[in-house]
Amino acid sequence: AALFDSADTDENGWFLTGLQHCCVVHVNRHVRAAAAAVLGVLIKSCMRSRDPSHEDLLVEEDSPFRLVLKETLKGTLADNWSQVRMAGSVLGRRFVQALLKIYKSRNGD
């Protein structure tokens, strides 16, 4: 089963919760920036997957992964350290580019 399948949300929810904590709350700015980079890699993984349901993790508003992305972007872009804000900016760019790619592929543009 995929890491973020809805059937496994309760079982694997600790991973997303822990990753969000590392991105937004962790005391060390390097950990916050690195955790944002990990989320970026997970977005990339969703896009490279051959399973179309992985794209849904980015598109569906109630997806646990998308909710973590939303909260992480809010936290990292408001961080007082520039390197964390930069990591949040890169994460945001990767997320928007993924959404645009999904939109184009689904609408034939």
JSON list of N, CA and C in Angstrom, two decimals, residues 23-30 32-33 72-88:
[
{"chain": "A", "resi": 23, "resn": "CYS", "atom": "N", "xyz": [8.93, 20.63, 10.38]},
{"chain": "A", "resi": 23, "resn": "CYS", "atom": "CA", "xyz": [8.93, 21.79, 9.48]},
{"chain": "A", "resi": 23, "resn": "CYS", "atom": "C", "xyz": [8.57, 23.08, 10.18]},
{"chain": "A", "resi": 24, "resn": "VAL", "atom": "N", "xyz": [7.68, 23.01, 11.14]},
{"chain": "A", "resi": 24, "resn": "VAL", "atom": "CA", "xyz": [7.09, 24.24, 11.68]},
{"chain": "A", "resi": 24, "resn": "VAL", "atom": "C", "xyz": [7.51, 24.52, 13.12]},
{"chain": "A", "resi": 25, "resn": "VAL", "atom": "N", "xyz": [7.61, 23.49, 13.94]},
{"chain": "A", "resi": 25, "resn": "VAL", "atom": "CA", "xyz": [7.78, 23.69, 15.38]},
{"chain": "A", "resi": 25, "resn": "VAL", "atom": "C", "xyz": [9.20, 23.44, 15.87]},
{"chain": "A", "resi": 26, "resn": "HIS", "atom": "N", "xyz": [9.93, 22.57, 15.21]},
{"chain": "A", "resi": 26, "resn": "HIS", "atom": "CA", "xyz": [11.25, 22.16, 15.71]},
{"chain": "A", "resi": 26, "resn": "HIS", "atom": "C", "xyz": [12.12, 23.38, 15.99]},
{"chain": "A", "resi": 27, "resn": "VAL", "atom": "N", "xyz": [12.89, 23.30, 17.06]},
{"chain": "A", "resi": 27, "resn": "VAL", "atom": "CA", "xyz": [13.69, 24.45, 17.52]},
{"chain": "A", "resi": 27, "resn": "VAL", "atom": "C", "xyz": [14.87, 24.74, 16.58]},
{"chain": "A", "resi": 28, "resn": "ASN", "atom": "N", "xyz": [15.36, 23.73, 15.89]},
{"chain": "A", "resi": 28, "resn": "ASN", "atom": "CA", "xyz": [16.54, 23.91, 15.03]},
{"chain": "A", "resi": 28, "resn": "ASN", "atom": "C", "xyz": [16.11, 24.31, 13.62]},
{"chain": "A", "resi": 29, "resn": "ARG", "atom": "N", "xyz": [16.61, 25.43, 13.16]},
{"chain": "A", "resi": 29, "resn": "ARG", "atom": "CA", "xyz": [16.22, 25.94, 11.83]},
{"chain": "A", "resi": 29, "resn": "ARG", "atom": "C", "xyz": [16.67, 25.02, 10.71]},
{"chain": "A", "resi": 30, "resn": "HIS", "atom": "N", "xyz": [17.79, 24.33, 10.90]},
{"chain": "A", "resi": 30, "resn": "HIS", "atom": "CA", "xyz": [18.28, 23.41, 9.87]},
{"chain": "A", "resi": 30, "resn": "HIS", "atom": "C", "xyz": [17.33, 22.22, 9.71]},
{"chain": "A", "resi": 32, "resn": "ARG", "atom": "N", "xyz": [14.10, 22.36, 10.37]},
{"chain": "A", "resi": 32, "resn": "ARG", "atom": "CA", "xyz": [12.89, 22.88, 9.72]},
{"chain": "A", "resi": 32, "resn": "ARG", "atom": "C", "xyz": [13.09, 22.97, 8.21]},
{"chain": "A", "resi": 33, "resn": "ALA", "atom": "N", "xyz": [14.24, 23.47, 7.77]},
{"chain": "A", "resi": 33, "resn": "ALA", "atom": "CA", "xyz": [14.51, 23.59, 6.33]},
{"chain": "A", "resi": 33, "resn": "ALA", "atom": "C", "xyz": [14.64, 22.21, 5.68]},
{"chain": "A", "resi": 72, "resn": "THR", "atom": "N", "xyz": [2.35, 23.51, 6.59]},
{"chain": "A", "resi": 72, "resn": "THR", "atom": "CA", "xyz": [3.80, 23.66, 6.52]},
{"chain": "A", "resi": 72, "resn": "THR", "atom": "C", "xyz": [4.17, 24.92, 5.73]},
{"chain": "A", "resi": 73, "resn": "LEU", "atom": "N", "xyz": [3.47, 25.17, 4.64]},
{"chain": "A", "resi": 73, "resn": "LEU", "atom": "CA", "xyz": [3.75, 26.38, 3.87]},
{"chain": "A", "resi": 73, "resn": "LEU", "atom": "C", "xyz": [3.46, 27.63, 4.69]},
{"chain": "A", "resi": 74, "resn": "LYS", "atom": "N", "xyz": [2.36, 27.62, 5.43]},
{"chain": "A", "resi": 74, "resn": "LYS", "atom": "CA", "xyz": [2.06, 28.77, 6.29]},
{"chain": "A", "resi": 74, "resn": "LYS", "atom": "C", "xyz": [3.17, 29.00, 7.31]},
{"chain": "A", "resi": 75, "resn": "GLY", "atom": "N", "xyz": [3.62, 27.92, 7.92]},
{"chain": "A", "resi": 75, "resn": "GLY", "atom": "CA", "xyz": [4.64, 28.05, 8.96]},
{"chain": "A", "resi": 75, "resn": "GLY", "atom": "C", "xyz": [6.01, 28.41, 8.43]},
{"chain": "A", "resi": 76, "resn": "THR", "atom": "N", "xyz": [6.44, 27.76, 7.35]},
{"chain": "A", "resi": 76, "resn": "THR", "atom": "CA", "xyz": [7.79, 28.01, 6.85]},
{"chain": "A", "resi": 76, "resn": "THR", "atom": "C", "xyz": [7.91, 29.39, 6.20]},
{"chain": "A", "resi": 77, "resn": "LEU", "atom": "N", "xyz": [6.87, 29.84, 5.53]},
{"chain": "A", "resi": 77, "resn": "LEU", "atom": "CA", "xyz": [6.94, 31.15, 4.88]},
{"chain": "A", "resi": 77, "resn": "LEU", "atom": "C", "xyz": [6.88, 32.30, 5.89]},
{"chain": "A", "resi": 78, "resn": "ALA", "atom": "N", "xyz": [6.43, 32.00, 7.11]},
{"chain": "A", "resi": 78, "resn": "ALA", "atom": "CA", "xyz": [6.37, 33.01, 8.16]},
{"chain": "A", "resi": 78, "resn": "ALA", "atom": "C", "xyz": [7.53, 32.88, 9.15]},
{"chain": "A", "resi": 79, "resn": "ASP", "atom": "N", "xyz": [8.44, 31.97, 8.90]},
{"chain": "A", "resi": 79, "resn": "ASP", "atom": "CA", "xyz": [9.55, 31.71, 9.83]},
{"chain": "A", "resi": 79, "resn": "ASP", "atom": "C", "xyz": [10.48, 32.92, 9.90]},
{"chain": "A", "resi": 80, "resn": "ASN", "atom": "N", "xyz": [11.14, 33.09, 11.04]},
{"chain": "A", "resi": 80, "resn": "ASN", "atom": "CA", "xyz": [12.05, 34.23, 11.19]},
{"chain": "A", "resi": 80, "resn": "ASN", "atom": "C", "xyz": [13.42, 33.98, 10.58]},
{"chain": "A", "resi": 81, "resn": "TRP", "atom": "N", "xyz": [13.72, 32.75, 10.18]},
{"chain": "A", "resi": 81, "resn": "TRP", "atom": "CA", "xyz": [15.00, 32.44, 9.54]},
{"chain": "A", "resi": 81, "resn": "TRP", "atom": "C", "xyz": [14.84, 32.39, 8.03]},
{"chain": "A", "resi": 82, "resn": "SER", "atom": "N", "xyz": [15.72, 33.09, 7.33]},
{"chain": "A", "resi": 82, "resn": "SER", "atom": "CA", "xyz": [15.61, 33.19, 5.87]},
{"chain": "A", "resi": 82, "resn": "SER", "atom": "C", "xyz": [15.78, 31.83, 5.18]},
{"chain": "A", "resi": 83, "resn": "GLN", "atom": "N", "xyz": [16.62, 30.96, 5.73]},
{"chain": "A", "resi": 83, "resn": "GLN", "atom": "CA", "xyz": [16.82, 29.67, 5.08]},
{"chain": "A", "resi": 83, "resn": "GLN", "atom": "C", "xyz": [15.56, 28.81, 5.18]},
{"chain": "A", "resi": 84, "resn": "VAL", "atom": "N", "xyz": [14.79, 28.96, 6.23]},
{"chain": "A", "resi": 84, "resn": "VAL", "atom": "CA", "xyz": [13.53, 28.22, 6.36]},
{"chain": "A", "resi": 84, "resn": "VAL", "atom": "C", "xyz": [12.50, 28.82, 5.42]},
{"chain": "A", "resi": 85, "resn": "ARG", "atom": "N", "xyz": [12.46, 30.14, 5.32]},
{"chain": "A", "resi": 85, "resn": "ARG", "atom": "CA", "xyz": [11.55, 30.78, 4.36]},
{"chain": "A", "resi": 85, "resn": "ARG", "atom": "C", "xyz": [11.90, 30.37, 2.94]},
{"chain": "A", "resi": 86, "resn": "MET", "atom": "N", "xyz": [13.19, 30.27, 2.64]},
{"chain": "A", "resi": 86, "resn": "MET", "atom": "CA", "xyz": [13.63, 29.84, 1.30]},
{"chain": "A", "resi": 86, "resn": "MET", "atom": "C", "xyz": [13.17, 28.40, 1.04]},
{"chain": "A", "resi": 87, "resn": "ALA", "atom": "N", "xyz": [13.34, 27.54, 2.02]},
{"chain": "A", "resi": 87, "resn": "ALA", "atom": "CA", "xyz": [12.89, 26.14, 1.87]},
{"chain": "A", "resi": 87, "resn": "ALA", "atom": "C", "xyz": [11.38, 26.09, 1.67]},
{"chain": "A", "resi": 88, "resn": "GLY", "atom": "N", "xyz": [10.65, 26.95, 2.38]},
{"chain": "A", "resi": 88, "resn": "GLY", "atom": "CA", "xyz": [9.21, 27.03, 2.20]},
{"chain": "A", "resi": 88, "resn": "GLY", "atom": "C", "xyz": [8.85, 27.54, 0.81]}
]
